[in-house]
PDB file of C-alpha atoms in Angstrom:
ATOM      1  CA  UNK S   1      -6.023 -12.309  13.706  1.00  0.00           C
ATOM      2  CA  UNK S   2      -9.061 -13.485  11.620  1.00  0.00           C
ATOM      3  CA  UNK S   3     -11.975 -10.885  11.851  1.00  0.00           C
ATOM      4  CA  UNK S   4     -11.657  -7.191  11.250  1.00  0.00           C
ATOM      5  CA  UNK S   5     -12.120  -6.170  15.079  1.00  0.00           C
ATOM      6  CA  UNK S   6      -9.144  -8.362  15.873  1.00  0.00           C
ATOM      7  CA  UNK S   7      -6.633  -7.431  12.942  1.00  0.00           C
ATOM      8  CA  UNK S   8      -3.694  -5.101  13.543  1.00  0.00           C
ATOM      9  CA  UNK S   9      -3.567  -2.112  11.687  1.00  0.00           C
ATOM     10  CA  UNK S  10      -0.563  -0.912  10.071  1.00  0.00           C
ATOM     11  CA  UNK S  11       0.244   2.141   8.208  1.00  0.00           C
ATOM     12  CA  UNK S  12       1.250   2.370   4.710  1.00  0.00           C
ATOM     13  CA  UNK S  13       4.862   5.085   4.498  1.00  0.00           C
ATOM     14  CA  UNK S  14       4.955   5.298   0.442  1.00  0.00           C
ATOM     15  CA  UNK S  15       8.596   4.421  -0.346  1.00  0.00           C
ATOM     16  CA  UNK S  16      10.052   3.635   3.234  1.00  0.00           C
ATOM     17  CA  UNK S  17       7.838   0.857   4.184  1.00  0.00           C
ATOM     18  CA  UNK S  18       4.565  -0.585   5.733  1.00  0.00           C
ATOM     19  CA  UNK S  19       3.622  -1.074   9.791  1.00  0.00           C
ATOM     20  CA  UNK S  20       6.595  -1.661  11.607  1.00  0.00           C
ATOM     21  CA  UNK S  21       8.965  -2.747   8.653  1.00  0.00           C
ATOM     22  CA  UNK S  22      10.905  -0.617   6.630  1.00  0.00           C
ATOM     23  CA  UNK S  23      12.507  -1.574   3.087  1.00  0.00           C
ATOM     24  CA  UNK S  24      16.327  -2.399   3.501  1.00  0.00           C
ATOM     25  CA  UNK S  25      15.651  -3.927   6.917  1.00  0.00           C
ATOM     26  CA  UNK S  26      17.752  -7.268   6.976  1.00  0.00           C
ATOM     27  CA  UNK S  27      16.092 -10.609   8.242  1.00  0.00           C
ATOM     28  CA  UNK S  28      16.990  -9.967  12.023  1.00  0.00           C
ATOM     29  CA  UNK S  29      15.669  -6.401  12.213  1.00  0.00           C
ATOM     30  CA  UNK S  30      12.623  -7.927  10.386  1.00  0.00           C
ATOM     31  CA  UNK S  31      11.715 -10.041  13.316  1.00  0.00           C
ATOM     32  CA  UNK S  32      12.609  -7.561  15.944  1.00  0.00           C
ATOM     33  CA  UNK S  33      10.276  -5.119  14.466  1.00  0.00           C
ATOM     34  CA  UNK S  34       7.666  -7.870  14.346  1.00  0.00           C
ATOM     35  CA  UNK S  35       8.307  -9.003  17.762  1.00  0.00           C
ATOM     36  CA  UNK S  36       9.101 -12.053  17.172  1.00  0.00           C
ATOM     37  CA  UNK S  37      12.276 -14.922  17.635  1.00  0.00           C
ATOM     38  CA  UNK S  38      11.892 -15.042  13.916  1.00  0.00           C
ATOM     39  CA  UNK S  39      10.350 -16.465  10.654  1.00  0.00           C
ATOM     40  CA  UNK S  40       7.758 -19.784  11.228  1.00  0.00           C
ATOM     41  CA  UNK S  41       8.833 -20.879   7.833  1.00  0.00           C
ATOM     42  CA  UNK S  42      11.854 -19.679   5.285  1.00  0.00           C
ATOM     43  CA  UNK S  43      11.496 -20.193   1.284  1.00  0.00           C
ATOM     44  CA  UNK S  44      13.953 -20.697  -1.303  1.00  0.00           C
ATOM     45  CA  UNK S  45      13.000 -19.403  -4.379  1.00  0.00           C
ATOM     46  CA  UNK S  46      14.199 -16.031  -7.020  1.00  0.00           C
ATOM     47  CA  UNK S  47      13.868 -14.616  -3.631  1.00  0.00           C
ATOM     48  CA  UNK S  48      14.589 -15.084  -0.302  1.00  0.00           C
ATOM     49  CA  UNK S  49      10.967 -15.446   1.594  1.00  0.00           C
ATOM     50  CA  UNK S  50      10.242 -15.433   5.196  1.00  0.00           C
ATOM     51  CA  UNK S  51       6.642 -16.497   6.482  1.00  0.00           C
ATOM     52  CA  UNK S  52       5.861 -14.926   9.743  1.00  0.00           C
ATOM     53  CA  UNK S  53       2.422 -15.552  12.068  1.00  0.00           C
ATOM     54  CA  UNK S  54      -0.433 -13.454  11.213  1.00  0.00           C
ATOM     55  CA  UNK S  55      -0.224 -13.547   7.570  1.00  0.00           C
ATOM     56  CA  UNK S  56       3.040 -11.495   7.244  1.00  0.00           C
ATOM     57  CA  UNK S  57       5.527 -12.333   4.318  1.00  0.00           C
ATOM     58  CA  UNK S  58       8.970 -10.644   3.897  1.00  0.00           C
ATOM     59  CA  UNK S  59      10.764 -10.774   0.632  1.00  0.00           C
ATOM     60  CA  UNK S  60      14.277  -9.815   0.553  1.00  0.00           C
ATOM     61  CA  UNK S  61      16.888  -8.690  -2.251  1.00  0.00           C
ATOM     62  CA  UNK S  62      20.583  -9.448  -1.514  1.00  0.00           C
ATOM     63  CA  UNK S  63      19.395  -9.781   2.558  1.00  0.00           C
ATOM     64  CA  UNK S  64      17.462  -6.491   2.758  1.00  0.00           C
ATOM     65  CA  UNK S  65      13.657  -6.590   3.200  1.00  0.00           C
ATOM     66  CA  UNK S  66      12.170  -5.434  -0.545  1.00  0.00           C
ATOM     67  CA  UNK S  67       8.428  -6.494   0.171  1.00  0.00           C
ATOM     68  CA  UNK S  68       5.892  -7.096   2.221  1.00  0.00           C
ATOM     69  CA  UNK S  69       2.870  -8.941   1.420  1.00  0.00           C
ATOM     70  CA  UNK S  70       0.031  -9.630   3.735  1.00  0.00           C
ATOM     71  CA  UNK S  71      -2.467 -12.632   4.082  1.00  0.00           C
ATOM     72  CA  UNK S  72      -6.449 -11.475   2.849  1.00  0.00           C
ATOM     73  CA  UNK S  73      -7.471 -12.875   5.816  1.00  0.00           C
ATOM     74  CA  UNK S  74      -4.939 -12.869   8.487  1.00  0.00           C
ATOM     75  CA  UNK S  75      -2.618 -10.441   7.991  1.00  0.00           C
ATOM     76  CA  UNK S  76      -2.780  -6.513   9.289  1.00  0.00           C
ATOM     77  CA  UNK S  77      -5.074  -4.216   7.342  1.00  0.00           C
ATOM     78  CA  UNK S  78      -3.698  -1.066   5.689  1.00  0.00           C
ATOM     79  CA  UNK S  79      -5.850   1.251   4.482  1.00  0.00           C
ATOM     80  CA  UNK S  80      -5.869   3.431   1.922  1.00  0.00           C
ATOM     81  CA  UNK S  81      -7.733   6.781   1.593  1.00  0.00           C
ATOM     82  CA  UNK S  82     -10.272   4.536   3.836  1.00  0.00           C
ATOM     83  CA  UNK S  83      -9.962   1.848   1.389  1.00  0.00           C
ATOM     84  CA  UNK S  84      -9.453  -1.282   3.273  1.00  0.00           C
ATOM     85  CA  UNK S  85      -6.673  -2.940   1.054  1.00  0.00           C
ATOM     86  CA  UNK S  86      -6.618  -6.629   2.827  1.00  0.00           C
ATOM     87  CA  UNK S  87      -9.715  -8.567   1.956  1.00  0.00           C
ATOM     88  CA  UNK S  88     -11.858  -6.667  -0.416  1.00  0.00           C
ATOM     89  CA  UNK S  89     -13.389  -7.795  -3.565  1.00  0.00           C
ATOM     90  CA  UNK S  90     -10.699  -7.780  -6.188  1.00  0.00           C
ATOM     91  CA  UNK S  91     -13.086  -5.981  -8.961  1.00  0.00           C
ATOM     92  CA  UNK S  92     -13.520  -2.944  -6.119  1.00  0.00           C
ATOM     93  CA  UNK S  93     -10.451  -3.050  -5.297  1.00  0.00           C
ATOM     94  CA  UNK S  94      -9.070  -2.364  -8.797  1.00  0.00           C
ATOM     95  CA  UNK S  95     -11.597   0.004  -9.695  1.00  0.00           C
ATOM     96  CA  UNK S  96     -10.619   2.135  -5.876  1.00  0.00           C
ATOM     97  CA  UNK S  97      -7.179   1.773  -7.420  1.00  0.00           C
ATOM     98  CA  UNK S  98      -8.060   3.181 -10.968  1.00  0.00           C
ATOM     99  CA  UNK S  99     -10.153   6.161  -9.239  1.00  0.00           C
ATOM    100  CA  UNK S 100      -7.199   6.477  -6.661  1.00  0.00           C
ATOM    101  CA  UNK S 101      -5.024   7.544  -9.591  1.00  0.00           C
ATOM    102  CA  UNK S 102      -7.386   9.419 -11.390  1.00  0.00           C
ATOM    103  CA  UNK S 103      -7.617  11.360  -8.699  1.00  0.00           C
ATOM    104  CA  UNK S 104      -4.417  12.018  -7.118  1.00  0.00           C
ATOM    105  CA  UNK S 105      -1.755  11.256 -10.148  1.00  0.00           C
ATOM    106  CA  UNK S 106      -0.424   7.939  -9.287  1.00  0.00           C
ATOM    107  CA  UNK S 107       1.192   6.058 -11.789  1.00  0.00           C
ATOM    108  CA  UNK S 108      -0.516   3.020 -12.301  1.00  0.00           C
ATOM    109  CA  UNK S 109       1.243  -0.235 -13.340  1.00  0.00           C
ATOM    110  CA  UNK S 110      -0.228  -3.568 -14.536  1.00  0.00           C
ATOM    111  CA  UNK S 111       2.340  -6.382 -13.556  1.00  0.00           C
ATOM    112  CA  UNK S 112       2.550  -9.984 -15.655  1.00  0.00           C
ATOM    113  CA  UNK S 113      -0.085 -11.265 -13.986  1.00  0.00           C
ATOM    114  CA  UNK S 114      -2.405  -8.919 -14.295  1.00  0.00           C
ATOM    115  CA  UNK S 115      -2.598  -7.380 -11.065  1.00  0.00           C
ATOM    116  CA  UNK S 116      -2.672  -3.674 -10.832  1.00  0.00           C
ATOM    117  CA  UNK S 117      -0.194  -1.322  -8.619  1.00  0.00           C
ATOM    118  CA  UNK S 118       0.198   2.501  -7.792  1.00  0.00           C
ATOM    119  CA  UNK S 119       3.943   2.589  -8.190  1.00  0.00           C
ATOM    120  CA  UNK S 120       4.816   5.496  -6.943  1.00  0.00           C
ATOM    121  CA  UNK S 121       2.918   4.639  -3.913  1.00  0.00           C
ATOM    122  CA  UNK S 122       4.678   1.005  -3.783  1.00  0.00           C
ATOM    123  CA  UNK S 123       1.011  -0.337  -3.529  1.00  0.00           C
ATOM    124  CA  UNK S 124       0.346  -3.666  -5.794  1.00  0.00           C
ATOM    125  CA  UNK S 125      -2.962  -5.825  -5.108  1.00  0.00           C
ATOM    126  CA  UNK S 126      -3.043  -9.398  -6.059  1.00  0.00           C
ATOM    127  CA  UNK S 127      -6.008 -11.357  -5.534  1.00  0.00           C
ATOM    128  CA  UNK S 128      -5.747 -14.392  -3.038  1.00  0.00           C
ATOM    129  CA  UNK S 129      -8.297 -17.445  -2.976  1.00  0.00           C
ATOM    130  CA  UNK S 130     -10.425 -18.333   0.389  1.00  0.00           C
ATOM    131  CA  UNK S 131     -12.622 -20.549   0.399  1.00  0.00           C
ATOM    132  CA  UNK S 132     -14.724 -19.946  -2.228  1.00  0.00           C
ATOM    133  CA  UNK S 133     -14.285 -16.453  -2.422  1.00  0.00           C
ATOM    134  CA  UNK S 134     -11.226 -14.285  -3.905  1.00  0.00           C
ATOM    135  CA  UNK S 135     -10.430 -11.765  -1.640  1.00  0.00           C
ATOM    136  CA  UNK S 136      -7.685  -8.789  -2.213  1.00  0.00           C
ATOM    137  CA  UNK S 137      -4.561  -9.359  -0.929  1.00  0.00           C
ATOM    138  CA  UNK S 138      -1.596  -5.968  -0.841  1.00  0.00           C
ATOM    139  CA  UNK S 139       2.326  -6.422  -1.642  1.00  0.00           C
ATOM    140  CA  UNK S 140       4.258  -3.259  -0.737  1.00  0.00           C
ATOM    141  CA  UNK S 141       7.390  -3.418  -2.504  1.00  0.00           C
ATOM    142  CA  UNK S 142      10.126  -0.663  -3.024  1.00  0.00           C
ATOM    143  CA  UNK S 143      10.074   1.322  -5.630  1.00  0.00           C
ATOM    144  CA  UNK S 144      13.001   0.032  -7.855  1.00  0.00           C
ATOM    145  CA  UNK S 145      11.331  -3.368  -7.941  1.00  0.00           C
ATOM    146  CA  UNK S 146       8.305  -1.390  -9.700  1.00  0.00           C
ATOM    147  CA  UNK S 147      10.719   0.433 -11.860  1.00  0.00           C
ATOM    148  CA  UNK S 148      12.527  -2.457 -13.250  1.00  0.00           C
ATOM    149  CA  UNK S 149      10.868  -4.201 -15.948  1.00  0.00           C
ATOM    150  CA  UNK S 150      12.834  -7.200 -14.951  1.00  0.00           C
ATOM    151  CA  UNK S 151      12.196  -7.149 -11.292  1.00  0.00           C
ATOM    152  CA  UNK S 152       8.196  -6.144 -11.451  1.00  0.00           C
ATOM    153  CA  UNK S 153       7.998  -9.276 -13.594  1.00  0.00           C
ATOM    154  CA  UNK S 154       9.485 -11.666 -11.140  1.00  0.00           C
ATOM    155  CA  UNK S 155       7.665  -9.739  -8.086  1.00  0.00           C
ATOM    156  CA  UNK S 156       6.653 -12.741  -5.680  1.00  0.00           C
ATOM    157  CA  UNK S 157       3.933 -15.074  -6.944  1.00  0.00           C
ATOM    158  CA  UNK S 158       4.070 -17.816  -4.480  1.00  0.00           C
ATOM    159  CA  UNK S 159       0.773 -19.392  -3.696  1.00  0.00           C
ATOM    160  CA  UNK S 160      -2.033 -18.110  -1.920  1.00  0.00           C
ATOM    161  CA  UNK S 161      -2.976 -19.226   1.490  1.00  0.00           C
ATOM    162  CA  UNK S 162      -5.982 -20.126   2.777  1.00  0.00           C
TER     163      UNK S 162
END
């Protein structure tokens, strides 16, 4: 992936799942979905993590798939209401966010770290450093990770790429 032209896009199912991946998939249904033999890298953390190519991360709580978050750069775009939601300035994409809500209801959620989220729409943008920019960079996670207070404050921090 790397430019616009090339990326994959994948759509956004609020509360089921994004692309081809659907919360509740387990790691093997992950990768066939993906089309792949299966993860390039696996992390240990509060959270099991699979890395995939093209900027794809799975999270997964007690072996079913409970987020998705995609690379600024190289992972699939998903857009929202035309909103591209991979790669964007962070300050636009907050403010689309804000107006997002405003305008159709969402319940907006600020996380631990200070990155904002439409929970009901299992949206949550974090910021990701490339280069010397800081491009947007979109987690979909299921809803009861957004509900808990104890989950949305251990949702997936692990380091930025790129």
């Amino acid at each position: 992936m790397g430019g616009d032209a090339e990326r994959e896009r994948w759509e956004l199912r609020p509360g089921v799942g994004v692309g081809p991946l659907q919360f509740g998939m387990s790691p093997a249904e992950v990768a066939r979905a993906l089309s792949v033999p299966g993860p390039q890298v696996q992390v240990g953390g509060p959270y099991a993590q699979e890395d995939f190519q093209d900027g794809v991360k799975a999270f997964y709580d007690v072996g079913e798939l409970a987020c998705v978050a995609l690379d600024a750069v190289t992972g699939p775009q998903v857009f929202l209401s035309g909103f591209p939601l991979a790669g964007s300035d962070p300050e636009q994409g907050q403010q689309f966010l804000l107006d997002h809500a405003a305008e159709h209801g969402n319940c907006l959620l600020y996380t631990s770290d200070d990155s904002l989220s439409l929970a009901d729409l299992g949206v949550l943008l974090r910021s990701q450093q490339v280069g010397a920019a800081r491009l947007t960079r979109p987690l979909f996670v299921k809803e009861e990770w957004l509900d808990s207070e104890c989950f949305r404050d251990r949702l997936p921090l692990e380091g930025a790429s790129g």
